[in-house]
Amino acid sequence: NAGVTQTPKFQVLKTGQSMTLQCAQDMNHEYMSWYRQDPGMGLRLIHYSVGAGITDQGEVPNGYNVSRSTTEDFPLRLLSAAPSQTSVYFCASSPNAGFEQFFGPGTRLTVL
Amino acid sequence: AQTVTQSQPEMSVQEAETVTLSCTYDTSESDYYLFWYKQPPSRQMILVIRQEAYKQQNATENRFSVNFQKAAKSFSLKISDSQLGDAAMYFCAYRASNYQLIWGAGTKLIIKP
């Protein structure tokens, strides 16, 4: 099993550009989520999904979109990048919400 | 809204000694989960230990154990026989009934050889 994979590992964007962060898991987990991690802060939930076709907003959803067309994939889209979105982004999955979340390696995003 | 507070931005301990990391949380729910995660410099998030709120017994995993005080809303992590590989950021997290994980700001643990 590859576990949770994220691409790319690093990305630099200019203000106003859009991009998609990819996340995939091969463990058949129903629950997937996206977090951002900023210096001096814990992870903050952006969006999450409890199954294919179902998504919901987390703590900091503004400026991000998600979709969940398959159990395996949960891409995160930045619609118009802003410097405030400079952060490290983590994707995670779990078999259900009560179990541990398995994390991907993260994507470091810089918006200039 | 639920909150998680880690009051120790940084802790240091001598190798082979014991250290306790603090975590408090605020919630009105009675059923929830609590987690400690470790984040080494590699950035990978690794689960250390998990506690279900309905269980009175404190969770243990080898050298890691928790002191779960539900009434006080406290969830501290004790690391015994500290090793150099334990050096990392440690995050406390609360899982609410709406599936969201709420995270503390983290404690940086330094191991002195």
GROMACS .gro file of C-alpha atoms in nm:
model
  225
    1ASN     CA    1   0.000   0.000   0.000
    2ALA     CA    2   0.123   0.348  -0.084
    3GLY     CA    3  -0.098   0.495   0.190
    4VAL     CA    4  -0.182   0.861   0.138
    5THR     CA    5   0.002   1.033  -0.145
    6GLN     CA    6   0.013   1.403  -0.221
    7THR     CA    7   0.143   1.588  -0.523
    8PRO     CA    8   0.326   1.812  -0.567
    9LYS     CA    9   0.560   1.825  -0.265
   10PHE     CA   10   0.652   2.189  -0.331
   11GLN     CA   11   0.480   2.461  -0.535
   12VAL     CA   12   0.532   2.831  -0.593
   13LEU     CA   13   0.244   3.035  -0.731
   14LYS     CA   14   0.189   3.397  -0.818
   15THR     CA   15  -0.103   3.586  -0.670
   16GLY     CA   16  -0.418   3.516  -0.868
   17GLN     CA   17  -0.308   3.184  -1.015
   18SER     CA   18  -0.514   2.873  -0.960
   19MET     CA   19  -0.397   2.521  -0.898
   20THR     CA   20  -0.506   2.182  -0.768
   21LEU     CA   21  -0.333   1.988  -0.493
   22GLN     CA   22  -0.377   1.620  -0.549
   23CYS     CA   23  -0.447   1.365  -0.277
   24ALA     CA   24  -0.503   0.993  -0.319
   25GLN     CA   25  -0.530   0.697  -0.083
   26ASP     CA   26  -0.535   0.326  -0.156
   27MET     CA   27  -0.673   0.202   0.177
   28ASN     CA   28  -1.042   0.231   0.083
   29HIS     CA   29  -1.096   0.487   0.358
   30GLU     CA   30  -1.429   0.666   0.363
   31TYR     CA   31  -1.314   0.974   0.552
   32MET     CA   32  -1.070   1.221   0.396
   33SER     CA   33  -0.971   1.571   0.494
   34TRP     CA   34  -0.748   1.865   0.405
   35TYR     CA   35  -0.557   2.071   0.660
   36ARG     CA   36  -0.325   2.365   0.649
   37GLN     CA   37  -0.039   2.411   0.892
   38ASP     CA   38   0.100   2.755   0.962
   39PRO     CA   39   0.402   2.836   1.185
   40GLY     CA   40   0.316   2.841   1.555
   41MET     CA   41  -0.028   2.696   1.495
   42GLY     CA   42  -0.179   2.354   1.490
   43LEU     CA   43  -0.343   2.210   1.184
   44ARG     CA   44  -0.663   2.376   1.072
   45LEU     CA   45  -0.929   2.187   0.883
   46ILE     CA   46  -1.014   2.326   0.540
   47HIS     CA   47  -1.262   2.072   0.399
   48TYR     CA   48  -1.350   1.714   0.467
   49SER     CA   49  -1.546   1.428   0.313
   50VAL     CA   50  -1.721   1.133   0.477
   51GLY     CA   51  -1.758   0.945   0.150
   52ALA     CA   52  -1.768   0.975  -0.228
   53GLY     CA   53  -1.999   1.255  -0.333
   54ILE     CA   54  -2.014   1.410   0.016
   55THR     CA   55  -1.803   1.707   0.124
   56ASP     CA   56  -1.833   1.969   0.395
   57GLN     CA   57  -1.652   2.277   0.513
   58GLY     CA   58  -1.407   2.287   0.797
   59GLU     CA   59  -1.270   2.576   0.997
   60VAL     CA   60  -1.102   2.771   0.714
   61PRO     CA   61  -1.275   2.690   0.382
   62ASN     CA   62  -1.262   3.030   0.211
   63GLY     CA   63  -1.060   3.033  -0.111
   64TYR     CA   64  -1.063   2.654  -0.148
   65ASN     CA   65  -1.287   2.405  -0.327
   66VAL     CA   66  -1.301   2.028  -0.305
   67SER     CA   67  -1.483   1.742  -0.471
   68ARG     CA   68  -1.495   1.370  -0.403
   69SER     CA   69  -1.598   1.177  -0.712
   70THR     CA   70  -1.422   0.855  -0.605
   71THR     CA   71  -1.331   0.698  -0.272
   72GLU     CA   72  -0.961   0.722  -0.359
   73ASP     CA   73  -0.918   1.086  -0.464
   74PHE     CA   74  -0.982   1.414  -0.285
   75PRO     CA   75  -0.829   1.710  -0.473
   76LEU     CA   76  -0.807   2.057  -0.322
   77ARG     CA   77  -0.845   2.352  -0.558
   78LEU     CA   78  -0.716   2.701  -0.496
   79LEU     CA   79  -0.932   2.928  -0.706
   80SER     CA   80  -0.724   3.248  -0.701
   81ALA     CA   81  -0.411   3.214  -0.490
   82ALA     CA   82  -0.333   3.478  -0.228
   83PRO     CA   83  -0.019   3.526  -0.014
   84SER     CA   84  -0.231   3.435   0.291
   85GLN     CA   85  -0.256   3.084   0.148
   86THR     CA   86   0.118   3.029   0.184
   87SER     CA   87   0.129   2.725   0.409
   88VAL     CA   88   0.196   2.353   0.432
   89TYR     CA   89  -0.104   2.148   0.326
   90PHE     CA   90  -0.178   1.800   0.454
   91CYS     CA   91  -0.425   1.547   0.327
   92ALA     CA   92  -0.542   1.273   0.563
   93SER     CA   93  -0.772   0.971   0.554
   94SER     CA   94  -0.923   0.729   0.801
   95PRO     CA   95  -1.156   0.427   0.785
   96ASN     CA   96  -1.404   0.624   0.991
   97ALA     CA   97  -1.394   0.945   1.184
   98GLY     CA   98  -1.310   0.784   1.517
   99PHE     CA   99  -0.995   0.610   1.410
  100GLU     CA  100  -0.654   0.763   1.361
  101GLN     CA  101  -0.602   0.971   1.053
  102PHE     CA  102  -0.326   0.869   0.816
  103PHE     CA  103  -0.144   1.167   0.676
  104GLY     CA  104   0.022   1.233   0.345
  105PRO     CA  105   0.372   1.387   0.334
  106GLY     CA  106   0.240   1.740   0.283
  107THR     CA  107   0.271   2.007   0.015
  108ARG     CA  108   0.462   2.326   0.086
  109LEU     CA  109   0.290   2.606  -0.105
  110THR     CA  110   0.432   2.955  -0.145
  111VAL     CA  111   0.223   3.232  -0.299
  112LEU     CA  112   0.420   3.537  -0.409
  113ALA     CA  113  -1.679   2.582   1.990
  114GLN     CA  114  -1.422   2.329   2.095
  115THR     CA  115  -1.068   2.445   2.164
  116VAL     CA  116  -0.742   2.268   2.240
  117THR     CA  117  -0.464   2.436   2.436
  118GLN     CA  118  -0.104   2.328   2.467
  119SER     CA  119   0.052   2.569   2.713
  120GLN     CA  120   0.415   2.461   2.665
  121PRO     CA  121   0.561   2.590   2.337
  122GLU     CA  122   0.886   2.407   2.410
  123MET     CA  123   1.007   2.141   2.652
  124SER     CA  124   1.347   1.983   2.699
  125VAL     CA  125   1.445   1.663   2.874
  126GLN     CA  126   1.761   1.468   2.933
  127GLU     CA  127   1.792   1.146   2.740
  128ALA     CA  128   1.654   0.848   2.937
  129GLU     CA  129   1.445   1.068   3.165
  130THR     CA  130   1.069   1.122   3.174
  131VAL     CA  131   0.881   1.422   3.039
  132THR     CA  132   0.514   1.520   3.046
  133LEU     CA  133   0.348   1.734   2.782
  134SER     CA  134   0.028   1.915   2.877
  135CYS     CA  135  -0.296   1.949   2.685
  136THR     CA  136  -0.630   2.089   2.791
  137TYR     CA  137  -0.946   2.114   2.587
  138ASP     CA  138  -1.284   2.271   2.608
  139THR     CA  139  -1.601   2.095   2.498
  140SER     CA  140  -1.961   2.042   2.595
  141GLU     CA  141  -1.972   1.698   2.435
  142SER     CA  142  -1.956   1.379   2.638
  143ASP     CA  143  -1.839   1.139   2.367
  144TYR     CA  144  -1.521   1.221   2.177
  145TYR     CA  145  -1.170   1.106   2.097
  146LEU     CA  146  -0.836   1.255   2.187
  147PHE     CA  147  -0.506   1.202   2.007
  148TRP     CA  148  -0.140   1.282   2.039
  149TYR     CA  149   0.051   1.314   1.713
  150LYS     CA  150   0.424   1.348   1.661
  151GLN     CA  151   0.574   1.554   1.378
  152PRO     CA  152   0.950   1.506   1.332
  153PRO     CA  153   1.155   1.737   1.107
  154SER     CA  154   1.053   1.517   0.812
  155ARG     CA  155   0.709   1.683   0.848
  156GLN     CA  156   0.527   1.347   0.853
  157MET     CA  157   0.242   1.334   1.106
  158ILE     CA  158   0.258   1.015   1.313
  159LEU     CA  159  -0.004   0.897   1.562
  160VAL     CA  160   0.144   0.841   1.907
  161ILE     CA  161  -0.160   0.747   2.113
  162ARG     CA  162  -0.540   0.764   2.115
  163GLN     CA  163  -0.794   0.788   2.397
  164GLU     CA  164  -1.169   0.736   2.379
  165ALA     CA  165  -1.353   0.963   2.623
  166TYR     CA  166  -1.586   0.687   2.740
  167LYS     CA  167  -1.292   0.478   2.858
  168GLN     CA  168  -1.173   0.555   3.209
  169GLN     CA  169  -0.851   0.361   3.166
  170ASN     CA  170  -0.559   0.567   3.045
  171ALA     CA  171  -0.413   0.459   2.711
  172THR     CA  172  -0.056   0.335   2.691
  173GLU     CA  173   0.172   0.253   2.399
  174ASN     CA  174   0.511   0.124   2.506
  175ARG     CA  175   0.700   0.425   2.651
  176PHE     CA  176   0.407   0.660   2.587
  177SER     CA  177   0.113   0.695   2.823
  178VAL     CA  178  -0.156   0.951   2.888
  179ASN     CA  179  -0.315   1.096   3.199
  180PHE     CA  180  -0.675   1.154   3.092
  181GLN     CA  181  -0.878   1.360   3.338
  182LYS     CA  182  -1.222   1.395   3.181
  183ALA     CA  183  -1.374   1.619   3.444
  184ALA     CA  184  -1.076   1.853   3.430
  185LYS     CA  185  -1.064   1.827   3.048
  186SER     CA  186  -0.697   1.745   3.061
  187PHE     CA  187  -0.504   1.502   2.842
  188SER     CA  188  -0.131   1.498   2.914
  189LEU     CA  189   0.129   1.278   2.744
  190LYS     CA  190   0.406   1.113   2.942
  191ILE     CA  191   0.715   0.991   2.761
  192SER     CA  192   0.932   0.757   2.966
  193ASP     CA  193   1.297   0.674   2.899
  194SER     CA  194   1.323   0.957   2.644
  195GLN     CA  195   1.524   0.879   2.333
  196LEU     CA  196   1.690   1.105   2.079
  197GLY     CA  197   1.436   0.990   1.822
  198ASP     CA  198   1.156   1.136   2.034
  199ALA     CA  199   1.266   1.488   1.941
  200ALA     CA  200   0.979   1.640   1.744
  201MET     CA  201   0.675   1.864   1.758
  202TYR     CA  202   0.392   1.702   1.952
  203PHE     CA  203   0.032   1.795   1.881
  204CYS     CA  204  -0.274   1.722   2.087
  205ALA     CA  205  -0.598   1.686   1.890
  206TYR     CA  206  -0.966   1.653   1.976
  207ARG     CA  207  -1.213   1.475   1.749
  208ALA     CA  208  -1.561   1.615   1.774
  209SER     CA  209  -1.890   1.446   1.688
  210ASN     CA  210  -1.898   1.627   1.353
  211TYR     CA  211  -1.575   1.442   1.254
  212GLN     CA  212  -1.360   1.753   1.273
  213LEU     CA  213  -1.021   1.733   1.440
  214ILE     CA  214  -0.932   2.039   1.647
  215TRP     CA  215  -0.559   2.080   1.706
  216GLY     CA  216  -0.343   2.245   1.967
  217ALA     CA  217  -0.056   2.471   1.863
  218GLY     CA  218   0.204   2.207   1.946
  219THR     CA  219   0.494   2.155   2.185
  220LYS     CA  220   0.849   2.129   2.058
  221LEU     CA  221   1.030   1.854   2.247
  222ILE     CA  222   1.408   1.873   2.269
  223ILE     CA  223   1.608   1.574   2.388
  224LYS     CA  224   1.944   1.651   2.545
  225PRO     CA  225   2.205   1.377   2.502
   0.00000   0.00000   0.00000
